[in-house]
Amino acid sequence: MKTSDFYYELPQELIAQTPMEKRDGSRLMTLDRRTGETGHRHFYDLPSLLRPGDCLIMNDSRVLPARLLGRRLPGGGACEVLLLSDKGENVWECLVRPGRKLRAGARMTFGDGSLAAEVVREEAEGNRLIRFEYQGIFLEVLERLGKMPLPPYIKEELQDQERYQTVYSKVLGSAAAPTAGLHFTPELLKEIEAKGVRLGYVTLHVGLGTFRPVKEEDVEDHPMHSEYCTIPLETAELINRTKAGGGRVVCVGTTSCRTLESWAAEDGHMEPRSGWTNIYLYPGCRFKVMDGLVTNFHLPESTLIMLVSAFAGREAVLNAYREAVERRYRFFSFGDAMFIS
């Protein structure tokens, strides 16, 4: 199977640059994976598409304000650091700009000077290990000085940083938002619960590898990035009860899907689990636990559109995407959504 099999034409003006005024006011395309039939609603209609006895599984990871804008020392030239992963003892693996100016030993300062940093060494892929110096709690310093690490296709500055967080986010650690969840409001979640749909949470810290393009010609040759995820006991038990009662397990976003499918037994049984996953789902893979998926529209030739195609069928998905383009849906992180059942 070729990467080019997952290409579709997308006009640049359909890439959403800002969030909708109301989170649940976005459009919602429905796709029946058995028939390929599509429908068109709004996200606030989602409760009518769920059934009593279903469960909705969401990723409660919270995005780190991981983009730091600072000055190089001495001299004061501008620099930018993007935190990727915590290596311990105040050292983080980071992306930096300008790379040629930030070699081992280079020093930087951020904000009011309350955060300083030194490049420890360069990694093989060009990333840097950077040691930070500060007073107090690093995450609190980051909340004060950092900006949201928006995807590269979003050029607009985000006015309200909470709009790149889900309303149920609580566990800091992601470099990008689990964007399918951005459409939910507290009121919509209450309406869903009132219908008899139970809510469960997993945690998967989204890495920037989610935006890494598939460069290999053959889909199977792509090296999938690893991300850390957790399934708590109460969520595992909820999924098992839902399955036993004949309900559907509906995942909100590809990250929730990847978390469950990483650790599900062959018969769909779930146990609590934590660990790193590099699960790669593309057509031909079997889904062991997920019955429905709430998801945004994804980049052409990405691992995410491959996952959706594995669940609903490549032709059905590409036909739905072509229809979404014709109907002027909004695409990607701040765009509209799909419900696949």
mmCIF file of C-alpha atoms in Angstrom:
data_model
loop_
_atom_site.group_PDB
_atom_site.id
_atom_site.type_symbol
_atom_site.label_atom_id
_atom_site.label_comp_id
_atom_site.label_asym_id
_atom_site.label_seq_id
_atom_site.Cartn_x
_atom_site.Cartn_y
_atom_site.Cartn_z
ATOM 1 C CA MET A 1 0.000 0.000 0.000
ATOM 2 C CA LYS A 2 1.402 3.357 -1.079
ATOM 3 C CA THR A 3 1.481 6.585 0.922
ATOM 4 C CA SER A 4 0.100 8.347 -2.165
ATOM 5 C CA ASP A 5 -3.065 6.233 -1.799
ATOM 6 C CA PHE A 6 -4.020 8.579 1.055
ATOM 7 C CA TYR A 7 -3.655 11.859 -0.817
ATOM 8 C CA TYR A 8 -6.534 14.265 -1.418
ATOM 9 C CA GLU A 9 -6.709 17.824 -2.768
ATOM 10 C CA LEU A 10 -7.276 20.458 -0.091
ATOM 11 C CA PRO A 11 -7.578 24.179 -0.824
ATOM 12 C CA GLN A 12 -5.397 26.147 1.606
ATOM 13 C CA GLU A 13 -8.289 28.417 2.584
ATOM 14 C CA LEU A 14 -10.087 25.445 4.203
ATOM 15 C CA ILE A 15 -7.345 25.014 6.822
ATOM 16 C CA ALA A 16 -8.886 26.555 9.951
ATOM 17 C CA GLN A 17 -6.659 29.231 11.473
ATOM 18 C CA THR A 18 -8.741 30.092 14.540
ATOM 19 C CA PRO A 19 -11.193 28.232 16.786
ATOM 20 C CA MET A 20 -14.955 28.590 16.334
ATOM 21 C CA GLU A 21 -16.574 31.176 18.604
ATOM 22 C CA LYS A 22 -18.473 28.341 20.315
ATOM 23 C CA ARG A 23 -16.647 25.045 20.762
ATOM 24 C CA ASP A 24 -19.654 22.873 19.912
ATOM 25 C CA GLY A 25 -20.781 25.087 17.020
ATOM 26 C CA SER A 26 -18.480 23.338 14.548
ATOM 27 C CA ARG A 27 -19.932 21.152 11.824
ATOM 28 C CA LEU A 28 -20.105 17.371 12.237
ATOM 29 C CA MET A 29 -20.035 14.956 9.323
ATOM 30 C CA THR A 30 -21.342 11.462 10.044
ATOM 31 C CA LEU A 31 -19.961 8.407 8.259
ATOM 32 C CA ASP A 32 -21.475 4.927 8.423
ATOM 33 C CA ARG A 33 -18.516 2.598 7.917
ATOM 34 C CA ARG A 34 -20.735 -0.270 6.794
ATOM 35 C CA THR A 35 -22.494 1.617 3.988
ATOM 36 C CA GLY A 36 -20.240 4.628 3.370
ATOM 37 C CA GLU A 37 -23.286 6.893 3.799
ATOM 38 C CA THR A 38 -22.565 10.410 5.044
ATOM 39 C CA GLY A 39 -24.669 12.980 6.874
ATOM 40 C CA HIS A 40 -24.221 16.584 7.957
ATOM 41 C CA ARG A 41 -24.968 18.014 11.390
ATOM 42 C CA HIS A 42 -23.371 20.213 14.044
ATOM 43 C CA PHE A 43 -21.254 19.033 16.936
ATOM 44 C CA TYR A 44 -23.949 19.931 19.467
ATOM 45 C CA ASP A 45 -26.017 17.159 17.813
ATOM 46 C CA LEU A 46 -23.580 14.476 18.981
ATOM 47 C CA PRO A 47 -25.772 13.331 21.930
ATOM 48 C CA SER A 48 -28.481 12.286 19.438
ATOM 49 C CA LEU A 49 -25.961 9.981 17.737
ATOM 50 C CA LEU A 50 -24.986 8.201 20.957
ATOM 51 C CA ARG A 51 -27.031 5.497 22.702
ATOM 52 C CA PRO A 52 -27.721 4.746 26.359
ATOM 53 C CA GLY A 53 -25.159 2.152 27.422
ATOM 54 C CA ASP A 54 -22.413 3.519 25.182
ATOM 55 C CA CYS A 55 -19.252 4.927 26.697
ATOM 56 C CA LEU A 56 -17.205 7.861 25.465
ATOM 57 C CA ILE A 57 -13.434 7.593 26.013
ATOM 58 C CA MET A 58 -11.461 10.858 26.063
ATOM 59 C CA ASN A 59 -7.794 11.811 26.376
ATOM 60 C CA ASP A 60 -7.330 14.112 29.382
ATOM 61 C CA SER A 61 -3.754 15.141 28.530
ATOM 62 C CA ARG A 62 -3.080 18.862 28.818
ATOM 63 C CA VAL A 63 -0.805 20.759 26.440
ATOM 64 C CA LEU A 64 2.356 22.253 27.865
ATOM 65 C CA PRO A 65 2.856 25.916 26.899
ATOM 66 C CA ALA A 66 6.129 24.578 25.546
ATOM 67 C CA ARG A 67 7.170 27.343 23.133
ATOM 68 C CA LEU A 68 9.657 29.735 24.719
ATOM 69 C CA LEU A 69 10.772 32.976 23.067
ATOM 70 C CA GLY A 70 13.998 34.405 24.456
ATOM 71 C CA ARG A 71 17.349 36.079 23.838
ATOM 72 C CA ARG A 72 20.786 34.593 23.313
ATOM 73 C CA LEU A 73 23.604 35.524 25.689
ATOM 74 C CA PRO A 74 25.684 37.531 25.225
ATOM 75 C CA GLY A 75 24.492 39.847 22.483
ATOM 76 C CA GLY A 76 20.743 39.470 22.813
ATOM 77 C CA GLY A 77 19.843 37.878 19.476
ATOM 78 C CA ALA A 78 16.366 36.320 19.362
ATOM 79 C CA CYS A 79 15.906 32.578 19.902
ATOM 80 C CA GLU A 80 13.083 30.079 20.184
ATOM 81 C CA VAL A 81 12.970 26.812 22.122
ATOM 82 C CA LEU A 82 10.273 24.143 21.881
ATOM 83 C CA LEU A 83 10.200 21.582 24.696
ATOM 84 C CA LEU A 84 9.761 17.984 23.530
ATOM 85 C CA SER A 85 10.466 15.663 26.466
ATOM 86 C CA ASP A 86 11.627 15.868 30.071
ATOM 87 C CA LYS A 87 14.934 14.034 30.569
ATOM 88 C CA GLY A 88 15.134 14.717 34.310
ATOM 89 C CA GLU A 89 17.336 16.963 36.468
ATOM 90 C CA ASN A 90 16.029 20.103 34.692
ATOM 91 C CA VAL A 91 17.188 18.841 31.283
ATOM 92 C CA TRP A 92 14.752 18.738 28.334
ATOM 93 C CA GLU A 93 15.090 17.579 24.764
ATOM 94 C CA CYS A 94 14.132 20.540 22.587
ATOM 95 C CA LEU A 95 13.881 21.953 19.106
ATOM 96 C CA VAL A 96 15.678 25.293 18.741
ATOM 97 C CA ARG A 97 15.958 28.249 16.372
ATOM 98 C CA PRO A 98 18.347 29.459 15.079
ATOM 99 C CA GLY A 99 20.112 26.090 15.201
ATOM 100 C CA ARG A 100 23.451 27.364 13.905
ATOM 101 C CA LYS A 101 23.650 29.835 16.786
ATOM 102 C CA LEU A 102 22.654 27.404 19.538
ATOM 103 C CA ARG A 103 25.477 24.882 19.784
ATOM 104 C CA ALA A 104 26.713 23.153 22.962
ATOM 105 C CA GLY A 105 27.514 25.775 25.610
ATOM 106 C CA ALA A 106 25.205 28.468 24.227
ATOM 107 C CA ARG A 107 23.197 30.315 26.881
ATOM 108 C CA MET A 108 19.745 31.912 26.733
ATOM 109 C CA THR A 109 17.375 33.929 28.899
ATOM 110 C CA PHE A 110 13.583 34.129 28.749
ATOM 111 C CA GLY A 111 10.934 36.601 29.844
ATOM 112 C CA ASP A 112 11.969 38.721 32.796
ATOM 113 C CA GLY A 113 15.142 36.718 33.318
ATOM 114 C CA SER A 114 13.529 34.298 35.760
ATOM 115 C CA LEU A 115 14.311 31.432 33.380
ATOM 116 C CA ALA A 116 17.769 30.794 31.959
ATOM 117 C CA ALA A 117 19.107 27.886 29.932
ATOM 118 C CA GLU A 118 22.249 26.319 28.507
ATOM 119 C CA VAL A 119 22.598 23.895 25.587
ATOM 120 C CA VAL A 120 24.173 20.726 26.985
ATOM 121 C CA ARG A 121 24.669 18.903 23.684
ATOM 122 C CA GLU A 122 23.328 18.304 20.199
ATOM 123 C CA GLU A 123 21.447 15.111 19.407
ATOM 124 C CA ALA A 124 21.742 13.063 16.219
ATOM 125 C CA GLU A 125 18.522 14.429 14.667
ATOM 126 C CA GLY A 126 19.471 18.040 15.367
ATOM 127 C CA ASN A 127 17.487 18.340 18.604
ATOM 128 C CA ARG A 128 19.216 19.846 21.633
ATOM 129 C CA LEU A 129 19.474 18.782 25.267
ATOM 130 C CA ILE A 130 18.999 21.961 27.295
ATOM 131 C CA ARG A 131 19.425 22.490 31.045
ATOM 132 C CA PHE A 132 17.103 25.095 32.581
ATOM 133 C CA GLU A 133 17.803 27.279 35.616
ATOM 134 C CA TYR A 134 14.972 28.863 37.615
ATOM 135 C CA GLN A 135 13.520 29.486 41.062
ATOM 136 C CA GLY A 136 10.362 27.678 42.191
ATOM 137 C CA ILE A 137 8.361 25.137 40.159
ATOM 138 C CA PHE A 138 9.264 24.702 36.501
ATOM 139 C CA LEU A 139 5.705 24.122 35.273
ATOM 140 C CA GLU A 140 4.553 27.324 36.979
ATOM 141 C CA VAL A 141 7.385 29.246 35.306
ATOM 142 C CA LEU A 142 6.373 27.665 32.006
ATOM 143 C CA GLU A 143 2.711 28.614 32.468
ATOM 144 C CA ARG A 144 3.821 32.227 32.926
ATOM 145 C CA LEU A 145 6.375 32.503 30.114
ATOM 146 C CA GLY A 146 5.462 29.827 27.561
ATOM 147 C CA LYS A 147 3.196 29.939 24.537
ATOM 148 C CA MET A 148 1.115 27.177 22.956
ATOM 149 C CA PRO A 149 3.059 25.112 20.369
ATOM 150 C CA LEU A 150 0.513 25.405 17.554
ATOM 151 C CA PRO A 151 0.887 23.158 14.484
ATOM 152 C CA PRO A 152 2.964 24.583 11.607
ATOM 153 C CA TYR A 153 -0.084 25.010 9.342
ATOM 154 C CA ILE A 154 -1.655 27.520 11.783
ATOM 155 C CA LYS A 155 -0.245 30.974 11.094
ATOM 156 C CA GLU A 156 -2.577 33.057 13.288
ATOM 157 C CA GLU A 157 -1.598 33.908 16.872
ATOM 158 C CA LEU A 158 -3.921 32.257 19.409
ATOM 159 C CA GLN A 159 -5.658 34.927 21.519
ATOM 160 C CA ASP A 160 -6.941 32.612 24.283
ATOM 161 C CA GLN A 161 -4.513 29.787 25.131
ATOM 162 C CA GLU A 162 -7.302 27.730 26.753
ATOM 163 C CA ARG A 163 -8.866 27.267 23.319
ATOM 164 C CA TYR A 164 -6.012 24.855 22.531
ATOM 165 C CA GLN A 165 -6.940 22.805 25.617
ATOM 166 C CA THR A 166 -9.927 20.504 26.032
ATOM 167 C CA VAL A 167 -12.327 21.465 28.827
ATOM 168 C CA TYR A 168 -11.492 18.163 30.567
ATOM 169 C CA SER A 169 -7.688 18.377 30.254
ATOM 170 C CA LYS A 170 -5.829 17.868 33.521
ATOM 171 C CA VAL A 171 -2.544 15.929 33.093
ATOM 172 C CA LEU A 172 0.223 18.190 31.728
ATOM 173 C CA GLY A 173 2.510 16.597 29.196
ATOM 174 C CA SER A 174 1.437 17.028 25.550
ATOM 175 C CA ALA A 175 3.288 18.939 22.843
ATOM 176 C CA ALA A 176 0.058 19.194 20.824
ATOM 177 C CA ALA A 177 -3.643 19.058 21.676
ATOM 178 C CA PRO A 178 -5.821 15.963 21.216
ATOM 179 C CA THR A 179 -7.904 18.144 18.928
ATOM 180 C CA ALA A 180 -11.066 16.031 18.505
ATOM 181 C CA GLY A 181 -11.852 16.919 22.115
ATOM 182 C CA LEU A 182 -11.706 20.675 21.528
ATOM 183 C CA HIS A 183 -15.363 20.643 20.408
ATOM 184 C CA PHE A 184 -16.769 19.588 23.793
ATOM 185 C CA THR A 185 -18.241 21.985 26.361
ATOM 186 C CA PRO A 186 -19.096 21.160 29.988
ATOM 187 C CA GLU A 187 -22.771 21.527 29.092
ATOM 188 C CA LEU A 188 -22.508 19.096 26.178
ATOM 189 C CA LEU A 189 -20.770 16.516 28.368
ATOM 190 C CA LYS A 190 -23.583 16.813 30.939
ATOM 191 C CA GLU A 191 -26.159 16.308 28.178
ATOM 192 C CA ILE A 192 -24.309 13.202 26.987
ATOM 193 C CA GLU A 193 -24.192 11.770 30.519
ATOM 194 C CA ALA A 194 -27.890 12.537 31.040
ATOM 195 C CA LYS A 195 -28.632 10.333 28.051
ATOM 196 C CA GLY A 196 -27.058 7.342 29.803
ATOM 197 C CA VAL A 197 -23.680 7.482 28.070
ATOM 198 C CA ARG A 198 -20.802 6.980 30.493
ATOM 199 C CA LEU A 199 -17.595 8.991 30.295
ATOM 200 C CA GLY A 200 -14.109 7.558 30.725
ATOM 201 C CA TYR A 201 -10.633 9.018 30.461
ATOM 202 C CA VAL A 202 -7.229 7.840 29.330
ATOM 203 C CA THR A 203 -4.027 9.855 29.091
ATOM 204 C CA LEU A 204 -1.768 9.939 26.057
ATOM 205 C CA HIS A 205 0.808 12.711 25.871
ATOM 206 C CA VAL A 206 0.788 13.804 22.244
ATOM 207 C CA GLY A 207 4.248 14.245 20.734
ATOM 208 C CA LEU A 208 5.264 16.374 17.766
ATOM 209 C CA GLY A 209 5.775 13.124 15.871
ATOM 210 C CA THR A 210 2.035 13.336 15.195
ATOM 211 C CA PHE A 211 2.881 16.029 12.605
ATOM 212 C CA ARG A 212 5.814 14.125 11.108
ATOM 213 C CA PRO A 213 5.127 13.525 7.400
ATOM 214 C CA VAL A 214 5.221 10.002 6.019
ATOM 215 C CA LYS A 215 8.231 10.149 3.687
ATOM 216 C CA GLU A 216 8.401 6.470 2.766
ATOM 217 C CA GLU A 217 6.729 5.371 -0.453
ATOM 218 C CA ASP A 218 5.319 2.228 1.189
ATOM 219 C CA VAL A 219 3.033 2.793 4.169
ATOM 220 C CA GLU A 220 4.493 -0.172 6.075
ATOM 221 C CA ASP A 221 8.015 1.317 6.032
ATOM 222 C CA HIS A 222 7.166 4.417 8.094
ATOM 223 C CA PRO A 223 8.828 4.408 11.586
ATOM 224 C CA MET A 224 6.074 5.329 14.029
ATOM 225 C CA HIS A 225 6.936 7.671 16.916
ATOM 226 C CA SER A 226 6.417 6.610 20.552
ATOM 227 C CA GLU A 227 4.133 8.316 23.058
ATOM 228 C CA TYR A 228 3.435 7.638 26.743
ATOM 229 C CA CYS A 229 -0.098 6.623 27.691
ATOM 230 C CA THR A 230 -2.105 5.412 30.686
ATOM 231 C CA ILE A 231 -5.376 3.505 31.085
ATOM 232 C CA PRO A 232 -6.676 3.829 34.680
ATOM 233 C CA LEU A 233 -8.470 0.985 36.420
ATOM 234 C CA GLU A 234 -11.861 2.736 36.365
ATOM 235 C CA THR A 235 -11.643 3.273 32.595
ATOM 236 C CA ALA A 236 -10.660 -0.345 31.930
ATOM 237 C CA GLU A 237 -13.592 -1.518 34.060
ATOM 238 C CA LEU A 238 -15.971 0.903 32.281
ATOM 239 C CA ILE A 239 -14.955 -0.450 28.878
ATOM 240 C CA ASN A 240 -15.398 -4.056 29.998
ATOM 241 C CA ARG A 241 -18.858 -3.288 31.459
ATOM 242 C CA THR A 242 -19.867 -1.461 28.276
ATOM 243 C CA LYS A 243 -18.833 -4.377 26.075
ATOM 244 C CA ALA A 244 -20.545 -6.906 28.332
ATOM 245 C CA GLY A 245 -23.767 -4.853 28.221
ATOM 246 C CA GLY A 246 -23.807 -4.549 24.441
ATOM 247 C CA GLY A 247 -22.859 -0.875 24.341
ATOM 248 C CA ARG A 248 -20.383 0.789 22.022
ATOM 249 C CA VAL A 249 -16.936 2.083 22.960
ATOM 250 C CA VAL A 250 -16.651 5.451 21.208
ATOM 251 C CA CYS A 251 -13.196 7.043 21.212
ATOM 252 C CA VAL A 252 -12.748 10.796 21.068
ATOM 253 C CA GLY A 253 -9.745 11.271 18.812
ATOM 254 C CA THR A 254 -7.045 9.074 17.364
ATOM 255 C CA THR A 255 -5.015 9.366 20.582
ATOM 256 C CA SER A 256 -7.747 7.699 22.663
ATOM 257 C CA CYS A 257 -8.070 5.049 19.969
ATOM 258 C CA ARG A 258 -4.334 4.350 19.885
ATOM 259 C CA THR A 259 -4.225 4.100 23.686
ATOM 260 C CA LEU A 260 -6.995 1.498 23.868
ATOM 261 C CA GLU A 261 -5.865 -0.511 20.863
ATOM 262 C CA SER A 262 -2.290 -0.616 22.218
ATOM 263 C CA TRP A 263 -3.254 -2.567 25.317
ATOM 264 C CA ALA A 264 -6.542 -4.351 24.487
ATOM 265 C CA ALA A 265 -6.538 -8.136 24.559
ATOM 266 C CA GLU A 266 -7.477 -9.956 21.359
ATOM 267 C CA ASP A 267 -11.065 -10.290 22.608
ATOM 268 C CA GLY A 268 -11.261 -6.568 23.486
ATOM 269 C CA HIS A 269 -10.830 -7.053 27.234
ATOM 270 C CA MET A 270 -9.066 -4.134 28.928
ATOM 271 C CA GLU A 271 -6.742 -4.063 31.926
ATOM 272 C CA PRO A 272 -5.227 -0.944 33.525
ATOM 273 C CA ARG A 273 -1.878 -0.202 31.924
ATOM 274 C CA SER A 274 0.797 2.450 31.483
ATOM 275 C CA GLY A 275 3.674 2.528 29.050
ATOM 276 C CA TRP A 276 5.062 3.708 25.746
ATOM 277 C CA THR A 277 3.196 2.912 22.559
ATOM 278 C CA ASN A 278 4.219 3.188 18.927
ATOM 279 C CA ILE A 279 1.144 1.406 17.585
ATOM 280 C CA TYR A 280 0.639 2.109 13.886
ATOM 281 C CA LEU A 281 -2.856 1.527 12.526
ATOM 282 C CA TYR A 282 -3.384 1.454 8.753
ATOM 283 C CA PRO A 283 -5.734 -0.500 6.457
ATOM 284 C CA GLY A 284 -5.516 -4.204 7.142
ATOM 285 C CA CYS A 285 -5.240 -3.750 10.918
ATOM 286 C CA ARG A 286 -8.013 -5.113 13.155
ATOM 287 C CA PHE A 287 -9.621 -2.950 15.838
ATOM 288 C CA LYS A 288 -10.120 -4.958 19.015
ATOM 289 C CA VAL A 289 -12.154 -2.579 21.189
ATOM 290 C CA MET A 290 -13.199 0.652 19.410
ATOM 291 C CA ASP A 291 -16.723 0.723 17.922
ATOM 292 C CA GLY A 292 -17.024 4.415 17.043
ATOM 293 C CA LEU A 293 -14.714 7.396 16.557
ATOM 294 C CA VAL A 294 -15.077 11.150 16.937
ATOM 295 C CA THR A 295 -12.258 12.745 14.977
ATOM 296 C CA ASN A 296 -11.210 15.859 13.069
ATOM 297 C CA PHE A 297 -10.213 15.984 9.399
ATOM 298 C CA HIS A 298 -6.548 15.031 8.964
ATOM 299 C CA LEU A 299 -3.638 15.935 6.699
ATOM 300 C CA PRO A 300 -3.258 14.119 3.377
ATOM 301 C CA GLU A 301 -0.836 11.163 3.487
ATOM 302 C CA SER A 302 -0.619 11.315 7.313
ATOM 303 C CA THR A 303 -0.650 8.414 9.766
ATOM 304 C CA LEU A 304 -3.902 9.857 11.134
ATOM 305 C CA ILE A 305 -5.851 9.597 7.886
ATOM 306 C CA MET A 306 -4.414 6.077 7.578
ATOM 307 C CA LEU A 307 -5.823 5.194 11.013
ATOM 308 C CA VAL A 308 -9.259 6.547 10.088
ATOM 309 C CA SER A 309 -9.089 4.644 6.799
ATOM 310 C CA ALA A 310 -8.211 1.450 8.667
ATOM 311 C CA PHE A 311 -11.396 1.860 10.700
ATOM 312 C CA ALA A 312 -13.858 3.024 8.029
ATOM 313 C CA GLY A 313 -12.276 1.956 4.743
ATOM 314 C CA ARG A 314 -9.977 3.995 2.538
ATOM 315 C CA GLU A 315 -12.457 4.638 -0.279
ATOM 316 C CA ALA A 316 -15.259 5.621 2.096
ATOM 317 C CA VAL A 317 -12.964 8.015 3.968
ATOM 318 C CA LEU A 318 -11.546 9.650 0.841
ATOM 319 C CA ASN A 319 -15.052 10.025 -0.596
ATOM 320 C CA ALA A 320 -16.154 11.668 2.659
ATOM 321 C CA TYR A 321 -13.146 13.996 2.583
ATOM 322 C CA ARG A 322 -13.889 15.006 -1.020
ATOM 323 C CA GLU A 323 -17.469 15.752 0.020
ATOM 324 C CA ALA A 324 -16.197 17.785 2.989
ATOM 325 C CA VAL A 325 -14.044 19.853 0.625
ATOM 326 C CA GLU A 326 -17.006 20.431 -1.707
ATOM 327 C CA ARG A 327 -19.162 21.526 1.231
ATOM 328 C CA ARG A 328 -16.425 23.847 2.549
ATOM 329 C CA TYR A 329 -15.824 22.114 5.863
ATOM 330 C CA ARG A 330 -12.977 23.502 7.988
ATOM 331 C CA PHE A 331 -9.941 21.216 8.272
ATOM 332 C CA PHE A 332 -7.301 20.164 10.828
ATOM 333 C CA SER A 333 -6.797 21.194 14.476
ATOM 334 C CA PHE A 334 -9.318 24.054 14.737
ATOM 335 C CA GLY A 335 -11.574 22.609 12.049
ATOM 336 C CA ASP A 336 -14.783 20.590 11.946
ATOM 337 C CA ALA A 337 -15.321 16.993 13.054
ATOM 338 C CA MET A 338 -16.521 13.556 11.952
ATOM 339 C CA PHE A 339 -18.426 10.864 13.813
ATOM 340 C CA ILE A 340 -17.684 7.429 12.361
ATOM 341 C CA SER A 341 -19.864 4.542 13.526
#
